[in-house]
């Protein structure tokens, strides 16, 4: 039993809104998959206009070749941009079409010797394309217009005079061609649309009249407005397939019914193909077109050139300053440069990121080739990436300016507040805490000698810090002004990173004391664990990472007993000091992590995408769905000479689901915090209890650090100017 052919016609909504006054020539892509055929219509042009604009067949062939070359390679490998067929505007004006419909119903397929004539599918994959050059010759369009409505082939296709007539036989015998009919307008909801109906198709040399036709009306994707996508926005779902697939999955893979990925790609490229075709057809006299250009457009272009020169000059001056400071630091001593980078690690990283973002902006805005922009989905994602870069820098700089101005206005108050906080932490927290630990803290009896030793070391370190702070306090105002200026120049993330580095430098004495006490604490724990294994007759095997049995001597047991007792009795004293300094270090680390999270959030927030989501949600598609339309026809099939055994036409509207605000911003945050270990809390707890290293950062993923750009001043100025001109609207 042979299955009926399924023909899906993807029809642009803009063609369904206007009722044509003449017959149209359809341009688009053919895609066959099993027993189904997909005809993606990109645009439709009146036949007489094609004959007038392309007097020679070489011109039309060159235009199709040019348009197909601008398409993505994936689409070129799947299908070629070609002439799909014709659409008859008024079938009632010609009574011969009714007779042709009746002839077609005598059999679903018949040999093409009955058809002598029209319809060339200008597919670049047609093996007979090269042999057509010898058949091409120029003809007058007047002759074509004179008997255009008087000739018709037996299959129902109108005979086309001029350049298309010479390629008809090859297309019908071995190519693809589709014949559509226009009916009167139908009301779909509140709008009236003109819906085409399938008359017959030529598929690989066979004429098929009885097939299941499905017309799908889609809103043609265009740059800056909308596009279509099958996957969820921003998420690449990877489903782990089972080891053994069910039989029905294997059957679907063997007999694919619909290659929807290729169809969606063609739909996203349909507007680019339509623009290319309209552009080639519209260029009749470029000189007249230039002089007829509106004066306002010329004035805007002149102003835009002037703005491009100004922006390029300012960017080039900034480029010179950044290059000067970078080369100055690079020429310094390598040891000094290394120490400076380690001391201000967070600041250096954020300054480098911001400098590269400032220097690379003309490269980000460089206009790409039309082949990459022809796919609206790719063009939209590339545009969002550009918008993400400039919006992130712009918002960060504006916040930095506000932060810097407020800091400069309140510099005296902030200076006094910092002095008071440092004095309080030094006297009330550190000195009083160390003295409290040297006595009887919370009623615990500690080892007096060890407590006094650790307390005196801590007090001396605090006194050294107080002495240094008395000298540095006079320079604190200049540090505050430096923070404000860094925020005004580089944005809020740079002074925030500088605060982390300054906080670590200001609490270096606490970090050093915590490292010393934690080293003693961890060594005591390891010694007690080793001695406990000695008493049990076990020994840790570091090669196999396991506990093995071991026979210790009597002398080893005696020495172990002598060491075990003092280590165990001194552990409470060391533990009290360790807990005290660990709490202080954890508070400092917690503040640094909060600032780090704020920096990561500022880098990751997609400000432009959030604004676009509120204004134009169609830029964020998340899957598609079809709305089936059941509209009673005003005319029966008998009006066209068709019976119920002919084509069954379905009608659907293609719609897109839109991503939520969480789906839009979620991938950015997941990418930023992807490097954060899921066991961060476990590592923190283990380090706190065992005296090992406590993690002091989340290791978030900041924007990638680009290599430092090194080109000439004039070349950079030219690059900035060309980027501004290529990015004009």
XYZ file of C-alpha atoms in Angstrom:
729
model
C 0.000 0.000 0.000
C 1.474 3.327 -1.029
C 1.110 6.250 1.336
C -0.223 9.548 0.127
C 2.343 12.276 -0.274
C 2.334 14.956 2.389
C 3.121 18.464 1.208
C 3.707 21.238 3.723
C 3.703 24.771 2.348
C 5.330 27.312 4.674
C 3.688 30.556 3.606
C 4.812 34.022 4.828
C 2.199 36.011 6.671
C 3.026 39.153 4.674
C 1.929 37.370 1.469
C -1.289 36.241 3.138
C -2.234 39.819 4.017
C -2.313 41.145 0.427
C -4.457 39.797 -2.367
C -2.310 39.666 -5.537
C -3.432 41.180 -8.791
C -1.296 38.938 -11.018
C 0.295 35.508 -10.996
C 3.344 35.085 -8.789
C 6.616 33.222 -9.117
C 7.611 31.582 -5.826
C 11.171 31.569 -4.448
C 12.387 29.442 -1.569
C 13.635 25.985 -0.676
C 12.480 22.429 -1.351
C 13.097 19.827 1.368
C 12.107 16.187 1.003
C 12.079 13.781 3.913
C 10.617 10.330 3.351
C 7.104 10.616 1.959
C 6.758 14.310 2.774
C 7.754 17.468 0.946
C 8.358 20.850 2.561
C 8.167 23.948 0.378
C 9.473 26.940 2.325
C 8.320 30.065 0.475
C 10.579 33.048 1.142
C 9.020 35.548 -1.258
C 6.798 35.778 -4.325
C 7.380 38.126 -7.286
C 5.027 38.894 -10.182
C 6.083 36.942 -13.257
C 6.059 39.942 -15.567
C 8.365 41.809 -13.189
C 10.837 38.922 -13.290
C 10.789 38.959 -17.080
C 11.342 42.716 -17.133
C 14.211 42.722 -14.619
C 15.981 39.629 -15.970
C 15.877 39.751 -19.789
C 18.443 36.946 -19.973
C 18.345 33.612 -18.211
C 22.000 34.037 -17.183
C 20.992 37.038 -15.079
C 18.383 35.075 -13.149
C 20.739 32.155 -12.746
C 23.461 34.475 -11.455
C 21.055 36.088 -9.016
C 20.004 32.712 -7.572
C 23.617 31.621 -7.320
C 24.490 34.872 -5.548
C 21.581 34.578 -3.094
C 22.344 30.935 -2.348
C 25.991 31.791 -1.674
C 24.927 34.238 1.018
C 23.052 31.550 2.920
C 24.636 29.520 5.767
C 26.626 26.474 4.711
C 24.325 24.172 6.669
C 21.349 25.373 4.640
C 23.300 25.167 1.374
C 24.110 21.520 2.096
C 20.461 20.757 2.855
C 18.733 22.626 0.039
C 19.437 25.355 -2.492
C 17.584 28.617 -2.897
C 15.546 28.173 -6.079
C 12.329 28.907 -7.916
C 9.666 26.747 -6.289
C 6.793 27.196 -8.718
C 3.927 29.526 -9.498
C 0.793 30.734 -7.789
C -2.260 31.544 -9.928
C -3.907 34.700 -8.642
C -7.375 34.318 -10.225
C -8.198 30.747 -11.268
C -11.769 31.712 -12.278
C -10.459 34.038 -14.990
C -9.354 31.014 -16.977
C -11.834 28.205 -17.534
C -9.068 25.905 -18.784
C -7.820 25.403 -15.228
C -11.042 23.646 -14.229
C -10.614 21.221 -17.117
C -7.020 20.592 -16.120
C -8.094 19.766 -12.577
C -10.535 17.170 -13.899
C -7.811 15.619 -16.053
C -5.460 15.398 -13.086
C -8.028 13.485 -11.041
C -8.029 10.642 -13.553
C -4.906 9.392 -11.827
C -2.712 10.566 -8.988
C 0.385 10.274 -11.200
C 0.956 10.273 -14.927
C 3.890 10.520 -17.266
C 5.227 13.905 -18.165
C 4.990 13.415 -21.912
C 1.551 14.999 -21.574
C 3.154 18.181 -20.276
C 5.198 20.154 -22.732
C 6.304 23.197 -21.049
C 6.845 25.503 -18.286
C 8.446 25.664 -14.891
C 12.122 25.579 -14.176
C 13.319 24.946 -10.664
C 16.576 26.866 -10.670
C 18.213 24.665 -8.102
C 21.981 24.814 -7.915
C 22.002 21.095 -7.282
C 20.227 20.323 -10.566
C 22.485 18.141 -12.654
C 21.070 19.678 -15.833
C 21.831 23.242 -14.775
C 25.083 23.505 -16.649
C 23.584 22.135 -19.848
C 20.964 24.895 -19.876
C 23.368 27.625 -20.798
C 23.284 26.718 -24.458
C 19.505 26.936 -24.507
C 19.362 30.453 -23.107
C 18.748 33.341 -25.453
C 17.208 36.798 -25.160
C 13.556 37.408 -25.922
C 11.350 40.396 -25.820
C 8.990 40.679 -22.884
C 6.303 42.173 -25.076
C 5.681 38.828 -26.706
C 5.415 37.221 -23.316
C 2.812 39.693 -22.189
C 0.765 39.371 -25.352
C -0.193 35.714 -24.997
C 0.611 35.220 -21.292
C -2.925 34.248 -20.346
C -3.634 32.173 -23.462
C -1.220 29.251 -23.220
C -1.480 26.465 -20.692
C 0.006 22.993 -20.409
C -2.008 19.862 -19.848
C -0.879 19.538 -16.209
C -2.387 22.946 -15.435
C 0.806 25.035 -15.308
C 0.695 28.253 -17.264
C 3.102 28.514 -20.148
C 5.719 31.164 -19.394
C 7.259 32.936 -22.320
C 10.763 34.307 -22.300
C 13.632 33.053 -20.241
C 11.710 30.516 -18.083
C 10.150 28.695 -21.035
C 13.445 27.129 -22.105
C 13.946 25.417 -18.750
C 10.475 23.989 -18.278
C 10.995 20.518 -19.696
C 14.053 19.791 -17.564
C 12.305 20.913 -14.404
C 9.159 18.847 -14.958
C 10.993 15.698 -16.012
C 13.594 15.622 -13.250
C 13.030 18.597 -10.953
C 10.475 19.954 -8.484
C 7.670 22.390 -9.185
C 4.582 23.420 -7.260
C 1.330 24.878 -8.602
C -0.785 26.897 -6.164
C -4.171 28.587 -6.471
C -5.526 31.641 -4.693
C -9.041 31.622 -3.289
C -10.962 34.535 -1.954
C -10.066 36.034 1.423
C -10.865 34.118 4.579
C -11.421 35.511 8.039
C -8.912 34.118 10.534
C -9.890 35.635 13.830
C -10.130 39.392 13.318
C -7.974 39.467 10.172
C -8.732 38.449 6.622
C -6.018 36.460 4.886
C -5.556 35.103 1.397
C -4.680 31.437 1.713
C -3.232 29.508 -1.253
C -4.303 25.971 -2.068
C -2.281 23.245 -3.680
C -3.267 22.326 -7.242
C -0.530 19.797 -7.999
C 3.204 19.286 -7.593
C 5.931 17.927 -9.841
C 8.218 15.753 -7.777
C 11.197 14.026 -9.425
C 9.459 13.797 -12.775
C 6.027 12.744 -11.486
C 2.918 14.900 -11.305
C 1.064 14.370 -8.026
C -2.414 15.807 -7.615
C -3.847 13.688 -4.784
C -1.786 14.522 -1.696
C -2.322 15.816 1.812
C -1.529 19.518 1.708
C -0.814 21.502 4.851
C -0.436 25.276 4.648
C 1.464 26.767 7.586
C 1.439 30.547 7.888
C 4.488 31.966 9.651
C 5.529 35.451 10.632
C 8.700 35.957 8.632
C 11.664 36.459 10.987
C 13.469 39.761 10.570
C 16.489 41.337 12.190
C 15.713 43.180 15.406
C 12.179 41.783 15.688
C 11.848 38.032 15.988
C 13.193 34.632 14.980
C 12.249 30.977 15.453
C 13.955 28.373 17.602
C 13.179 24.795 18.588
C 15.225 24.654 21.788
C 14.614 26.385 25.079
C 16.269 29.763 25.374
C 19.809 29.621 26.712
C 19.688 25.961 27.745
C 21.274 23.035 25.967
C 19.544 20.018 27.389
C 21.557 16.821 27.208
C 19.447 13.759 27.797
C 21.294 10.551 28.575
C 19.942 7.917 26.233
C 19.473 4.374 27.522
C 21.823 1.634 26.429
C 19.086 -0.129 24.467
C 16.581 1.975 22.547
C 12.996 0.822 21.980
C 12.047 -0.424 18.533
C 9.727 2.483 17.810
C 12.624 4.940 18.289
C 14.731 2.980 15.820
C 11.843 3.014 13.333
C 11.545 6.791 13.626
C 15.260 7.172 13.012
C 15.106 4.933 9.954
C 12.065 6.719 8.480
C 12.242 10.408 9.380
C 8.991 12.229 8.843
C 10.019 15.859 9.208
C 13.413 17.554 9.273
C 12.196 20.448 11.360
C 15.689 21.779 12.090
C 16.350 22.454 8.418
C 12.906 23.992 7.982
C 13.421 26.355 10.918
C 16.828 27.314 9.523
C 15.223 28.106 6.157
C 12.495 30.144 7.854
C 15.107 32.156 9.732
C 16.927 32.825 6.457
C 13.817 33.610 4.413
C 13.868 37.334 5.117
C 17.523 37.640 4.078
C 16.791 35.852 0.805
C 13.756 38.060 0.222
C 15.809 41.207 0.861
C 18.517 40.053 -1.537
C 15.976 39.316 -4.260
C 14.118 42.588 -3.774
C 17.416 44.456 -3.803
C 18.528 42.911 -7.086
C 15.128 43.507 -8.659
C 14.843 47.050 -7.326
C 18.172 48.259 -8.752
C 17.081 49.620 -12.115
C 18.976 52.866 -12.234
C 21.439 53.375 -9.351
C 22.185 56.973 -10.442
C 18.525 58.001 -10.223
C 18.233 56.138 -6.927
C 21.195 58.103 -5.527
C 19.919 61.530 -6.524
C 16.401 60.701 -5.355
C 17.671 59.807 -1.879
C 15.968 61.978 0.748
C 17.980 64.943 1.938
C 17.333 63.974 5.560
C 19.038 60.604 5.044
C 22.088 62.298 3.512
C 22.239 64.736 6.427
C 22.028 61.898 8.962
C 24.844 60.047 7.227
C 27.040 63.169 7.296
C 26.344 63.653 11.012
C 27.096 59.985 11.652
C 30.458 60.305 9.865
C 31.295 63.312 12.054
C 30.317 61.387 15.227
C 32.437 58.445 14.078
C 35.488 60.709 13.747
C 34.945 62.199 17.229
C 34.458 58.795 18.890
C 37.484 57.349 17.080
C 39.650 60.253 18.252
C 38.562 59.926 21.903
C 39.058 56.149 21.810
C 42.509 56.555 20.279
C 43.593 58.975 23.034
C 42.376 56.471 25.646
C 44.278 53.782 23.783
C 47.508 55.810 24.046
C 47.126 56.325 27.814
C 46.421 52.637 28.496
C 49.343 51.565 26.329
C 51.638 54.002 28.162
C 50.776 52.701 31.639
C 50.902 49.068 30.528
C 54.334 49.493 28.924
C 55.573 51.440 31.969
C 54.597 48.629 34.336
C 56.021 46.014 31.989
C 59.420 47.762 31.862
C 59.715 47.800 35.647
C 61.539 45.080 37.589
C 59.943 41.698 37.144
C 60.105 41.075 40.903
C 58.356 44.365 41.657
C 55.748 43.669 38.988
C 55.148 40.152 40.348
C 54.791 41.346 43.960
C 52.457 44.158 42.911
C 50.274 41.728 40.946
C 50.080 39.319 43.884
C 49.273 42.032 46.421
C 46.511 43.512 44.261
C 45.423 40.354 42.486
C 41.702 41.132 42.331
C 42.274 44.743 41.290
C 44.726 43.751 38.567
C 42.309 41.195 37.149
C 39.368 43.606 36.993
C 41.461 46.469 35.600
C 42.761 44.161 32.880
C 39.220 43.021 32.023
C 37.912 46.573 31.872
C 40.890 47.826 29.838
C 40.427 45.025 27.293
C 36.690 45.781 27.086
C 37.507 49.422 26.363
C 40.193 48.589 23.801
C 38.305 45.789 22.025
C 34.990 47.614 21.499
C 35.688 48.383 17.793
C 36.429 44.712 17.192
C 33.195 43.661 18.907
C 31.231 46.067 16.699
C 32.863 45.031 13.444
C 30.264 44.235 10.808
C 30.247 40.555 9.911
C 29.572 39.094 6.501
C 26.024 38.743 5.211
C 26.331 34.936 5.232
C 26.548 35.038 9.041
C 23.717 37.591 9.286
C 21.394 35.758 6.906
C 20.417 33.429 9.745
C 18.326 35.731 11.911
C 18.788 33.513 14.958
C 22.573 33.769 14.714
C 22.404 37.510 14.021
C 20.168 38.075 17.044
C 22.461 36.136 19.368
C 25.517 37.956 18.014
C 23.752 41.282 18.527
C 22.803 40.310 22.077
C 26.446 39.515 22.790
C 27.449 42.969 21.532
C 24.691 44.589 23.570
C 25.792 42.595 26.625
C 29.344 43.966 26.367
C 28.508 47.646 25.994
C 25.584 47.591 28.436
C 27.699 45.880 31.105
C 30.484 48.427 30.698
C 28.068 51.363 30.510
C 26.073 50.472 33.631
C 29.243 49.633 35.543
C 30.833 52.981 34.634
C 27.684 54.910 35.573
C 27.528 53.160 38.947
C 31.234 53.837 39.396
C 30.726 57.541 38.687
C 27.935 57.734 41.262
C 30.052 55.819 43.773
C 33.111 58.008 43.117
C 31.222 61.286 43.401
C 29.564 60.237 46.678
C 32.918 59.067 48.002
C 34.592 62.382 47.152
C 31.782 64.422 48.712
C 31.829 62.414 51.965
C 35.578 61.743 52.081
C 36.112 63.422 55.486
C 33.220 61.600 57.148
C 34.321 58.256 55.718
C 37.906 58.890 56.821
C 36.850 59.527 60.428
C 34.516 56.522 60.387
C 37.277 54.178 59.194
C 39.650 55.474 61.900
C 37.012 54.821 64.561
C 36.321 51.299 63.294
C 40.035 50.428 63.156
C 40.591 51.806 66.661
C 37.634 49.830 67.990
C 38.731 46.572 66.329
C 42.333 46.971 67.497
C 41.644 47.896 71.124
C 38.359 46.182 71.964
C 38.553 43.092 69.736
C 42.216 42.163 69.359
C 43.955 43.511 72.503
C 41.081 42.758 74.870
C 40.532 39.368 73.273
C 44.166 38.327 73.609
C 44.267 39.461 77.263
C 41.033 37.559 77.897
C 42.509 34.391 76.384
C 45.641 34.681 78.563
C 43.455 34.407 81.682
C 40.545 32.027 82.257
C 38.287 32.383 79.176
C 34.714 31.261 79.896
C 35.910 29.449 83.028
C 38.279 27.080 81.174
C 41.559 26.320 82.928
C 44.281 26.640 80.271
C 47.992 26.026 80.319
C 49.386 29.267 81.679
C 52.791 29.169 80.007
C 51.466 28.320 76.541
C 48.611 30.848 76.848
C 51.056 33.603 77.857
C 53.384 32.709 74.975
C 50.638 32.787 72.366
C 49.091 35.892 73.934
C 52.373 37.833 73.921
C 53.018 36.921 70.274
C 49.522 38.126 69.380
C 49.852 41.364 71.362
C 53.200 42.163 69.771
C 51.741 41.636 66.298
C 48.810 43.906 67.154
C 51.198 46.566 68.501
C 53.294 46.469 65.328
C 50.102 46.910 63.278
C 49.016 49.842 65.455
C 52.373 51.538 64.941
C 52.193 51.113 61.182
C 48.595 52.291 61.146
C 49.531 55.512 62.945
C 51.825 56.337 60.024
C 49.384 55.186 57.323
C 46.328 56.947 58.750
C 47.521 60.254 57.297
C 47.488 58.699 53.810
C 44.029 57.207 54.235
C 42.368 60.226 52.671
C 44.454 59.812 49.519
C 43.462 56.139 49.393
C 39.791 57.138 49.557
C 40.303 59.625 46.729
C 42.081 56.927 44.713
C 39.090 54.616 45.201
C 36.773 57.368 43.982
C 38.879 58.121 40.898
C 39.181 54.428 40.014
C 35.397 54.161 40.161
C 34.908 57.187 37.917
C 37.431 55.939 35.327
C 36.953 52.148 35.343
C 33.535 51.580 36.903
C 32.281 50.190 40.181
C 33.876 46.721 39.872
C 37.458 48.077 40.032
C 37.110 49.978 43.364
C 35.172 47.007 44.753
C 38.063 44.698 43.848
C 40.494 47.253 45.266
C 38.519 47.182 48.544
C 39.063 43.420 48.743
C 42.814 43.797 48.284
C 43.059 46.707 50.748
C 41.010 44.782 53.316
C 43.356 41.810 53.007
C 46.390 44.093 53.413
C 44.851 45.868 56.404
C 44.117 42.546 58.144
C 47.422 40.920 57.251
C 48.360 40.646 60.960
C 45.150 38.725 61.694
C 45.809 36.421 58.726
C 49.383 35.802 59.880
C 48.354 35.017 63.467
C 45.586 32.729 62.205
C 48.071 30.887 59.985
C 50.490 30.407 62.904
C 47.847 29.202 65.360
C 46.194 26.930 62.766
C 49.581 25.382 61.961
C 50.123 24.505 65.662
C 46.538 23.257 65.957
C 46.702 21.030 62.865
C 50.104 19.604 63.869
C 48.777 18.697 67.311
C 45.745 16.991 65.772
C 47.911 15.008 63.363
C 50.297 14.001 66.168
C 47.426 12.858 68.380
C 45.915 10.884 65.487
C 49.253 9.172 64.772
C 49.793 8.322 68.454
C 46.248 6.971 68.689
C 46.945 4.673 65.731
C 50.176 3.574 67.507
C 48.234 2.430 70.543
C 45.835 0.470 68.276
C 48.665 -1.201 66.371
C 47.734 0.456 63.078
C 49.770 2.540 60.648
C 48.669 4.814 57.792
C 49.864 3.628 54.391
C 50.178 6.764 52.187
C 50.734 4.732 48.994
C 47.586 2.657 49.300
C 45.768 5.323 51.330
C 44.561 2.914 53.965
C 45.308 1.727 57.513
C 47.558 -1.330 57.790
C 48.408 -3.438 60.819
C 51.887 -2.855 62.273
C 53.824 -4.374 65.187
C 55.343 -1.562 67.265
C 58.142 -2.186 69.797
C 57.866 -1.540 73.532
C 60.166 1.497 73.247
C 57.889 3.027 70.607
C 54.846 2.541 72.836
C 56.634 4.188 75.778
C 57.750 7.192 73.742
C 54.281 7.494 72.257
C 52.719 7.517 75.705
C 55.108 10.247 76.849
C 54.198 12.463 73.899
C 50.478 11.714 73.871
C 49.795 13.123 77.343
C 51.263 16.656 76.878
C 49.815 16.978 73.384
C 46.378 16.104 74.693
C 46.621 18.475 77.671
C 47.898 21.383 75.555
C 45.203 20.940 72.893
C 42.480 22.981 74.740
C 44.783 26.011 75.018
C 45.698 25.901 71.337
C 42.062 25.260 70.405
C 40.830 28.368 72.223
C 43.306 30.638 70.441
C 42.566 28.876 67.130
C 38.809 29.354 67.483
C 39.241 33.039 68.349
C 41.418 33.881 65.344
C 39.405 31.612 63.055
C 36.254 33.577 63.873
C 38.043 36.840 63.036
C 39.447 35.396 59.803
C 36.049 33.975 58.816
C 34.406 37.380 59.265
C 37.017 39.001 57.017
C 36.636 36.236 54.431
C 32.849 36.579 54.546
C 33.088 40.315 53.759
C 35.505 39.634 50.884
C 33.210 36.943 49.469
C 30.212 39.304 49.611
C 32.155 41.916 47.632
C 33.292 39.215 45.178
C 29.685 38.118 44.645
C 28.700 41.742 44.008
C 31.476 42.076 41.399
C 30.435 38.831 39.695
C 26.784 39.897 39.626
C 27.707 43.276 38.081
C 29.675 41.483 35.377
C 26.949 38.908 34.739
C 23.757 40.991 34.669
C 22.482 41.144 31.027
C 21.077 44.663 31.183
C 20.368 44.863 27.445
C 18.593 41.491 27.403
C 16.423 42.463 30.355
C 15.434 45.701 28.614
C 14.707 43.857 25.360
C 12.670 41.232 27.222
C 10.337 43.917 28.549
C 10.072 45.732 25.200
C 10.295 42.902 22.615
C 9.859 39.393 23.971
C 9.816 37.893 20.476
C 13.632 38.183 20.515
C 13.705 35.309 23.029
C 11.886 32.311 21.478
C 11.651 29.097 23.454
C 10.120 26.456 21.194
C 7.294 26.606 18.663
C 3.672 25.474 18.509
C 1.018 25.240 15.815
C -2.503 26.573 15.962
C -4.799 24.540 13.732
C -7.440 26.605 11.948
C -10.712 25.116 10.757
C -12.404 27.639 8.479
C -15.372 26.634 6.319
C -14.614 27.310 2.699
C -16.836 29.621 0.680
C -16.392 27.387 -2.337
C -16.503 23.675 -2.837
C -13.859 21.592 -4.510
C -16.182 21.180 -7.431
C -15.675 24.818 -8.306
C -12.094 23.930 -9.181
C -12.973 20.710 -10.851
C -11.799 18.709 -7.811
C -13.623 15.988 -5.957
C -13.230 14.728 -2.417
C -10.506 12.351 -3.626
C -8.191 15.237 -4.405
C -5.941 17.218 -2.084
C -6.922 17.614 1.531
C -5.762 21.031 2.704
C -5.068 21.820 6.347
C -4.301 25.274 7.701
C -2.123 26.119 10.723
C -0.520 29.200 12.178
C 3.052 28.979 13.440
C 3.629 30.568 16.853
C 6.586 30.842 19.215
C 6.776 30.338 22.924
C 8.750 33.041 24.695
C 11.298 32.627 27.451
C 10.630 33.875 30.958
C 12.874 36.434 32.628
C 14.462 33.639 34.656
C 15.319 31.690 31.510
C 16.908 34.820 30.010
C 19.186 35.760 32.894
C 19.647 32.230 34.280
C 22.376 31.090 31.819
C 24.506 34.147 32.601
C 24.478 33.479 36.332
C 24.977 29.737 35.897
C 27.999 30.462 33.703
C 29.416 32.919 36.227
C 28.976 30.696 39.276
C 29.730 27.434 37.476
C 33.245 27.405 38.933
C 31.929 27.590 42.497
C 32.494 24.178 43.995
C 29.346 22.484 45.220
C 31.335 21.305 48.230
C 32.395 24.831 49.253
C 30.514 24.570 52.559
C 31.970 21.124 53.202
C 35.503 22.384 52.503
C 34.928 25.365 54.786
C 33.700 23.143 57.634
C 36.548 20.654 57.166
C 39.157 23.418 57.173
C 37.629 24.977 60.276
C 37.665 21.698 62.255
C 41.004 20.290 61.062
C 43.041 23.488 60.987
C 43.696 23.174 57.275
C 43.471 26.003 54.756
C 40.100 27.757 54.707
C 38.902 28.821 51.214
C 38.946 32.603 50.948
C 37.266 33.020 47.537
C 34.435 31.485 45.511
C 36.462 31.361 42.261
C 33.622 32.758 40.173
C 33.985 32.961 36.399
C 34.581 36.566 35.409
C 34.472 37.638 31.737
C 37.361 36.066 29.786
C 40.578 38.034 29.901
C 41.516 38.951 26.334
C 45.140 39.352 25.215
C 46.480 42.872 25.288
C 45.978 44.567 21.944
C 49.115 45.969 20.255
C 48.548 47.850 17.004
C 49.531 51.260 15.697
C 47.756 54.476 16.645
C 46.549 55.223 13.099
C 45.426 51.655 12.546
C 43.429 51.727 15.787
C 41.830 55.057 14.818
C 40.812 53.648 11.428
C 39.422 50.536 13.125
C 37.290 52.625 15.508
C 35.956 54.799 12.704
C 35.055 51.858 10.455
C 33.330 50.116 13.378
C 31.165 53.175 14.020
C 30.240 53.444 10.350
C 29.430 49.741 10.063
C 27.240 49.892 13.161
C 25.041 52.771 11.985
C 21.333 52.106 11.621
